Short mmCIF file of C-alpha atoms in Angstrom, two decimals:
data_model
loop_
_atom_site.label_atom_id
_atom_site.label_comp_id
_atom_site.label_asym_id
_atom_site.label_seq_id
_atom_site.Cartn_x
_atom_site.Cartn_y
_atom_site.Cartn_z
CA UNK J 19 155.72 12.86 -278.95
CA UNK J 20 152.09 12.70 -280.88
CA UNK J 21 150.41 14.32 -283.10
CA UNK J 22 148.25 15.64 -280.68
CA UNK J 23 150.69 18.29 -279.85
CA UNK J 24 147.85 20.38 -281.59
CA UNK J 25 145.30 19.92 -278.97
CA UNK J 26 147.42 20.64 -276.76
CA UNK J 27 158.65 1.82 -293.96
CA UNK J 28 161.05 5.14 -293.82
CA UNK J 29 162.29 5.27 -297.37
CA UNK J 30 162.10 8.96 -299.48
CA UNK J 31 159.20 9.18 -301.50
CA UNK J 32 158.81 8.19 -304.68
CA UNK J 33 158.82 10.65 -307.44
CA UNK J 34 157.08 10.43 -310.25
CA UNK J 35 154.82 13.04 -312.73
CA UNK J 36 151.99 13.11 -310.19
CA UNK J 37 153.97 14.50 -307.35
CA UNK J 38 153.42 17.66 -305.23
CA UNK J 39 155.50 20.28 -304.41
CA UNK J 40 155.14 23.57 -302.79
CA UNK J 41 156.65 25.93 -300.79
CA UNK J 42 156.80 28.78 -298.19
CA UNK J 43 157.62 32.05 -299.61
CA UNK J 44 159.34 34.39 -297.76
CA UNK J 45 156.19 36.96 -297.25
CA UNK J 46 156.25 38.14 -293.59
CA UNK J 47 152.35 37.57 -293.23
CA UNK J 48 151.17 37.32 -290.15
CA UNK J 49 151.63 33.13 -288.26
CA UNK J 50 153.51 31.72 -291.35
CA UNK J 51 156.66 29.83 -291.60
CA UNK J 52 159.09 30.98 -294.63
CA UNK J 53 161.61 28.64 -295.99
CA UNK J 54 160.59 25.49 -295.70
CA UNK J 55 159.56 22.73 -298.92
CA UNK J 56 158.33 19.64 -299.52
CA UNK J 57 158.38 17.00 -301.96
CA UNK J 58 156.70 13.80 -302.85
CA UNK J 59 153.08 12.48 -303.83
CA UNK J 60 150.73 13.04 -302.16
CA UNK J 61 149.32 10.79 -299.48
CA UNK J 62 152.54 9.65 -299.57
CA UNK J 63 155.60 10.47 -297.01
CA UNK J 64 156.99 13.82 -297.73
CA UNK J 65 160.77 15.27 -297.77
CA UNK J 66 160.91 18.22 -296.43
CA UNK J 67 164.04 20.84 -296.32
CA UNK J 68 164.40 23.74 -294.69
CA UNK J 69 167.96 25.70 -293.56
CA UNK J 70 169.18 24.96 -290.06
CA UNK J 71 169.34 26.12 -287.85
CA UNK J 72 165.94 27.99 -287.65
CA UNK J 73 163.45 29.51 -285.34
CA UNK J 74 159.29 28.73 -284.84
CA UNK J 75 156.87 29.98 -282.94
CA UNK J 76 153.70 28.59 -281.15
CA UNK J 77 150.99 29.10 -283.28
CA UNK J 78 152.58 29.05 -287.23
CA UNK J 79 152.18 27.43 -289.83
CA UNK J 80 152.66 26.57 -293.43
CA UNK J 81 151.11 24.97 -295.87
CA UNK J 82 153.38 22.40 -298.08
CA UNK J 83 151.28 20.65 -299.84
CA UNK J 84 147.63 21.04 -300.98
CA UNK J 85 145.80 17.60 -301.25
CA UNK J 86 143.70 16.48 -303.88
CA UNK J 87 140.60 14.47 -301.66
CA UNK J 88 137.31 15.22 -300.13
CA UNK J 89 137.24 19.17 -297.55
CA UNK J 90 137.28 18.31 -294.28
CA UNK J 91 134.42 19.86 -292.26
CA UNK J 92 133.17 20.78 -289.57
CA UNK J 93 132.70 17.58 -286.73
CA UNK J 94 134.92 15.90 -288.95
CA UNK J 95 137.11 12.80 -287.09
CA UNK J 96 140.36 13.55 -289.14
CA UNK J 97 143.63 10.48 -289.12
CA UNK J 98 146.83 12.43 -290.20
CA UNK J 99 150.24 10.89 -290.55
CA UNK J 100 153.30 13.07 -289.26
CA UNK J 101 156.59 13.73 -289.13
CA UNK J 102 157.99 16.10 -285.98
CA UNK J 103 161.36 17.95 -287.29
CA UNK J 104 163.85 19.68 -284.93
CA UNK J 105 164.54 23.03 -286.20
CA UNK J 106 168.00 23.08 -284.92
CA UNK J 107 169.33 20.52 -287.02
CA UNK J 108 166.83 19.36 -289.34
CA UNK J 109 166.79 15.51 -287.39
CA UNK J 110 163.76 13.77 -287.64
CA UNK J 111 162.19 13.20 -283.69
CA UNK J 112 159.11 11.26 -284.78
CA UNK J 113 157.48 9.19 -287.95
CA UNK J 114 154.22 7.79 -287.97
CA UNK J 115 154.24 6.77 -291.50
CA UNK J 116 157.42 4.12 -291.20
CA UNK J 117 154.85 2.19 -289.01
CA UNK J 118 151.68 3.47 -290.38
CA UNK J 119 150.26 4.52 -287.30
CA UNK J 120 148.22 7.41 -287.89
CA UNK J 121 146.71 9.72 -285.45
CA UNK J 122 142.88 10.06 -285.39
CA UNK J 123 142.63 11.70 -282.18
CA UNK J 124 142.26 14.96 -284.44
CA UNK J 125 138.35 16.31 -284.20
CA UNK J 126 137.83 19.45 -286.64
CA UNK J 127 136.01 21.29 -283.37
CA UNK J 128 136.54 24.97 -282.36
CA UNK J 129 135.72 24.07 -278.64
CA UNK J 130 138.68 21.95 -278.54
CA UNK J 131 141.20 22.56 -281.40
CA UNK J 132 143.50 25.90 -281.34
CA UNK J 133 142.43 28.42 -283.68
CA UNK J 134 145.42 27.86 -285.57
CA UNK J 135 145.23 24.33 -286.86
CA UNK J 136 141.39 24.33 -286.69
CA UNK J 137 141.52 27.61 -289.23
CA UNK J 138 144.35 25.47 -291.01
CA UNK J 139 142.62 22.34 -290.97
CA UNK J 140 139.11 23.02 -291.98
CA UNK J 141 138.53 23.51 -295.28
CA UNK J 142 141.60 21.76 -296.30
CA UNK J 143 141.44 18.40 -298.11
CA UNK J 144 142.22 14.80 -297.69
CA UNK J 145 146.26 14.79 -298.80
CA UNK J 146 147.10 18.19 -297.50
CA UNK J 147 150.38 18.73 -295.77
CA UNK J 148 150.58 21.29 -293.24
CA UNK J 149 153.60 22.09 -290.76
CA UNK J 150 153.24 23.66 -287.67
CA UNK J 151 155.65 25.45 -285.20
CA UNK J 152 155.85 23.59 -282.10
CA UNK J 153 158.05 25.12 -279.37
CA UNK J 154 157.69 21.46 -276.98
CA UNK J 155 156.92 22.39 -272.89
CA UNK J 156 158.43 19.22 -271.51
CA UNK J 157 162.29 18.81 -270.37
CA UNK J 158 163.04 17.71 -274.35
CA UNK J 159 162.91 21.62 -274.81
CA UNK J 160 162.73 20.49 -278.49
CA UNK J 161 161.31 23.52 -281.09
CA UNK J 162 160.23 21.61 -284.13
CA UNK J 163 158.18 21.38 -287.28
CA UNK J 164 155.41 18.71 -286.97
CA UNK J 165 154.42 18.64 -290.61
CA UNK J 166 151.08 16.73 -290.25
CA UNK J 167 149.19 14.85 -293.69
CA UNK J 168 145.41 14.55 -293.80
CA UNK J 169 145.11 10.76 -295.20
CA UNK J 170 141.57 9.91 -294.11
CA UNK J 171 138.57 11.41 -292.46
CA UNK J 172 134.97 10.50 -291.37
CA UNK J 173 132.18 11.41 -288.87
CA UNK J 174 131.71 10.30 -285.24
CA UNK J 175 128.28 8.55 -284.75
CA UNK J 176 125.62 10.73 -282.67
CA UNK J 177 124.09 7.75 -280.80
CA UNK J 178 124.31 4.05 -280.99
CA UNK J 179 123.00 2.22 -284.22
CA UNK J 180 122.69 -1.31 -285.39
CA UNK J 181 120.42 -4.03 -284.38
CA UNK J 182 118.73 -4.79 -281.16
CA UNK J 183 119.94 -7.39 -279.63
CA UNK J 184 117.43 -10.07 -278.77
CA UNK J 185 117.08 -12.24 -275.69
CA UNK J 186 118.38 -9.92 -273.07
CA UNK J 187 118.26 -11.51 -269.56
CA UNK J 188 115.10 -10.93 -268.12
CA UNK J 189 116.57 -10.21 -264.75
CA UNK J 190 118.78 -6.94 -266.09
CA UNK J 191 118.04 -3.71 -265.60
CA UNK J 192 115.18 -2.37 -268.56
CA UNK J 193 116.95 0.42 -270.92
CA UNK J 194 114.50 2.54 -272.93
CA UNK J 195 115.75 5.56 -275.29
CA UNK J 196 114.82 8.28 -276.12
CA UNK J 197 114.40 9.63 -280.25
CA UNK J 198 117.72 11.00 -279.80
CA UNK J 199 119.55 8.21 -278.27
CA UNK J 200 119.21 9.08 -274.54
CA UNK J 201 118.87 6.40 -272.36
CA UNK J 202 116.27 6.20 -269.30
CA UNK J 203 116.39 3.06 -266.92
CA UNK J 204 114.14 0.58 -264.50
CA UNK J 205 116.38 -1.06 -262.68
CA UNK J 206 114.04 -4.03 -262.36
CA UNK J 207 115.10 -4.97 -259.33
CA UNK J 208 118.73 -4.65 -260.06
CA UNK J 209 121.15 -5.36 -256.62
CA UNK J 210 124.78 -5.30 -256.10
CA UNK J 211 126.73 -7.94 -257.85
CA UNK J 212 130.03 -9.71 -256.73
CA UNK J 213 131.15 -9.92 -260.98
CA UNK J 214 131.00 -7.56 -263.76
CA UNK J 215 127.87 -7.87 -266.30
CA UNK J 216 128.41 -6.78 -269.50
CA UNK J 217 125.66 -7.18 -271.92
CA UNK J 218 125.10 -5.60 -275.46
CA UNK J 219 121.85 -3.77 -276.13
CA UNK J 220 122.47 -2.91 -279.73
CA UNK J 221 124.91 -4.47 -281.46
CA UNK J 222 127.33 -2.20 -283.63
CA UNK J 223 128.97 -3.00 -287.02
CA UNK J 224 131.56 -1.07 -286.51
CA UNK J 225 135.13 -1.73 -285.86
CA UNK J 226 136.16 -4.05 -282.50
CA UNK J 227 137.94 -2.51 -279.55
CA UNK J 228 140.62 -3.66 -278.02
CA UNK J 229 142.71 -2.63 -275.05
CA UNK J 230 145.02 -0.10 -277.15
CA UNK J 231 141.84 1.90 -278.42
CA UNK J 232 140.87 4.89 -277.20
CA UNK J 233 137.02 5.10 -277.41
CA UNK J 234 134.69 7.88 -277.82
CA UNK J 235 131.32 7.38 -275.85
CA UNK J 236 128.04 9.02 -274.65
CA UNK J 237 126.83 7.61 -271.28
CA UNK J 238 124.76 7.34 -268.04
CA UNK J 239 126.06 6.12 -264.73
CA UNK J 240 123.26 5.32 -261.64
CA UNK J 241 123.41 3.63 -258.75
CA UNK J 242 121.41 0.24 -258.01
CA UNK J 243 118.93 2.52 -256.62
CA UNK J 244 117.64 4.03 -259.41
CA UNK J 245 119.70 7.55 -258.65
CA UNK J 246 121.78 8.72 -261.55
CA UNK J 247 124.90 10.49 -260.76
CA UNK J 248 126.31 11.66 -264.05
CA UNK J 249 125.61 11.30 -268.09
CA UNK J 250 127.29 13.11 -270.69
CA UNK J 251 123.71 13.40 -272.70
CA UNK J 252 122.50 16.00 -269.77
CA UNK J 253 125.82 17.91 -270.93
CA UNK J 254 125.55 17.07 -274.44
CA UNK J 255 128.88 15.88 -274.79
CA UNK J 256 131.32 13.10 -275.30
CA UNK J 257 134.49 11.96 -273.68
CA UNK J 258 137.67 9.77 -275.32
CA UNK J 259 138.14 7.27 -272.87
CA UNK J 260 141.32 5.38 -272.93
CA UNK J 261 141.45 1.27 -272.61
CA UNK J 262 145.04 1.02 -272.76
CA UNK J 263 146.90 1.45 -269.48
CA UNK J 264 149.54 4.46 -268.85
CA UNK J 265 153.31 3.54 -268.16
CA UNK J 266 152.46 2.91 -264.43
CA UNK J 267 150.03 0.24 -265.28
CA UNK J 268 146.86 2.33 -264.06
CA UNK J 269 143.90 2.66 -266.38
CA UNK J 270 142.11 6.35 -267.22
CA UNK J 271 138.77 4.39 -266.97
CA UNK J 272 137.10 2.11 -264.09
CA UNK J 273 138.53 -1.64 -264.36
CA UNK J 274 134.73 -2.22 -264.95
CA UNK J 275 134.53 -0.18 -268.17
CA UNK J 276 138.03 -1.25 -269.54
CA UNK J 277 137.18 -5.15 -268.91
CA UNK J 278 133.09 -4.50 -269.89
CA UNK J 279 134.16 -2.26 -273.30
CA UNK J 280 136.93 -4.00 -275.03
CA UNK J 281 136.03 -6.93 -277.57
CA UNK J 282 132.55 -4.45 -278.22
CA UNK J 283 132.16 -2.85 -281.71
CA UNK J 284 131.93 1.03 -282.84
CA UNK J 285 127.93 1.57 -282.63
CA UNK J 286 127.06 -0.39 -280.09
CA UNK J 287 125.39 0.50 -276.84
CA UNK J 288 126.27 -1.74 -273.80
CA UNK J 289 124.74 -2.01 -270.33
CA UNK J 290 127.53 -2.82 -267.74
CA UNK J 291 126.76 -3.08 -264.13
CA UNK J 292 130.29 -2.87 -262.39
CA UNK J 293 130.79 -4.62 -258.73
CA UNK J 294 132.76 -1.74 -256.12
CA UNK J 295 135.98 -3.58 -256.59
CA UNK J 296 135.99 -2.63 -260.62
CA UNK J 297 134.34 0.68 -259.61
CA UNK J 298 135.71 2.90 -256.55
CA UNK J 299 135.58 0.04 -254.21
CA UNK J 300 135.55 1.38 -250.80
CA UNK J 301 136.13 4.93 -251.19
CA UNK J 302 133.51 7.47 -251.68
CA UNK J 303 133.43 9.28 -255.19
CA UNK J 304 131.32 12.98 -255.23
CA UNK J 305 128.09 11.33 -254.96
CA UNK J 306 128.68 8.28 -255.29
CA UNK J 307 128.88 6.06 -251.78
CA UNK J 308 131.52 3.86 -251.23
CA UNK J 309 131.21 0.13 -251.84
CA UNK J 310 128.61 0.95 -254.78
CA UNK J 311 127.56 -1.26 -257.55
CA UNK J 312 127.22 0.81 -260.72
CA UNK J 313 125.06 0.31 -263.78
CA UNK J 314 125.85 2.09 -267.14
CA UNK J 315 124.74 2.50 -270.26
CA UNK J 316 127.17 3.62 -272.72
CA UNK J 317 126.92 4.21 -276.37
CA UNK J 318 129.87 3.32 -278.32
CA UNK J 319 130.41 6.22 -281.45
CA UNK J 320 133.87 6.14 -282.50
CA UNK J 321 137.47 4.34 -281.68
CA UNK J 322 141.18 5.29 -282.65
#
């Protein structure tokens, strides 16, 4: 169970004169969940109580504690730590805070949020405790409260920055960008290769990746060729790209990109030309033949 059911140490709190505490009331306005409190400082792990057993639905909310930090906007990359209730008996399913693993997955985006929690979200500030109904569409058949607290936010980077890194091979392909960040390529000559080539193009001083991150990039694929056969700058878009591997042991990305990305930092860009068997190997992908070497270019603007 994650946080992200919105896109789709355990001890109480401590009290003290500083802390927060609000409640539903029992108004019947429209989306919002009556009867439940909370308790506890802010940024802090609340205790919430509500009367069991009880009913949710998709789509409400309430809010249990207002924070006290900086209004999340628009774009915003939001971490929130959560707890996921079950409504039938009040048992706690899931705790990010006993391990302080907070979920940054959370982009403040109409396009991809529900209108629910981005209407809920937005606007709110850094501290704020929300719960949400959550009626779960798995085989748990858990209904639940996933009370979900703002702790941090910032801004995803628009293009790579940082400083150009000096002494690239003379023998790689010859990146040039655009004023926005796009990235246009001479392969210089560029043929298959038998290993992966990863080389940084501008170095990033942002945090390192490692092979539990998922990444947010910008990129262009071509072929050795010179033919490109997909970048998310001609959409104007990004993509979160896991480096982890699932519970089968297969990875969301290319072996290429998962062995060519990790160890990088947040605002880097990174020229990886991938050899078939890290690629697609022998099977033909849309345009792309099979047995192809591939060269990207892939700017690095935000990891969780």
């Amino acid at each position: 169970m994650s946080l992200a059911a919105c896109s789709s140490s355990s001890s109480d709190s401590k009290s003290s004169s500083s802390d927060s505490s609000s409640s539903s009331d029992s108004s019947d306005k429209k989306g919002q969940i009556a009867g439940v409190t909370a308790k506890g400082k802010l940024g802090e792990k609340p205790t919430i109580s509500f009367n069991t057993p009880m009913t949710v639905s998709d789509g409400s909310y309430v809010v249990l504690q207002k924070g006290d930090g900086d209004v999340i906007e628009e774009g915003d990359r939001v971490c929130a730590q959560g707890i996921a209730l079950n409504v039938k008996d009040g048992t706690e399913l899931m705790d990010t805070w006993t391990k302080n693993t907070p979920d940054c997955s959370l982009k403040v985006d109409s396009k991809t949020l529900s209108s629910t929690y981005y209407n809920q979200i937005k606007g709110a500030k850094i501290n704020t405790t929300i719960g949400f109904g959550v009626n779960a569409q798995d085989s748990s058949g858990y209904s639940y409260i996933l009370a979900m607290t703002f702790v941090s936010k910032s801004k995803d980077l628009k293009k790579a920055t940082g400083e150009e890194v000096k002494n690239v091979p003379a023998n790689l392909p010859k990146v040039t960008r655009a004023k926005n960040g796009k990235p246009s390529i001479d392969m210089n000559g560029q043929g298959s290769v038998d290993s992966l080539i990863s080389q940084t193009l501008i170095k990033g001083n942002g945090a390192k990746l490692t092979d539990k991150n998922t990444v947010v990039v910008k990129y262009t694929g071509w072929l050795t060729n010179g033919k490109q056969f997909d970048s998310s700058w001609d959409r104007d878009s990004t993509i979160d790209a896991d480096l982890f591997s699932d519970s089968s042991g297969q990875h969301q990305v290319i072996e290429g990109w998962q062995k060519g990305l990790v160890g990088q930092t947040v605002g880097s860009q990174v020229l990886l030309v991938i050899p078939p068997d890290q690629a697609y190997g022998d099977k033909e992908q849309g345009s792309i033949p099979a047995n192809s070497t591939l060269v990207f270019v892939i700017d690095i603007l935000a990891a969780y």
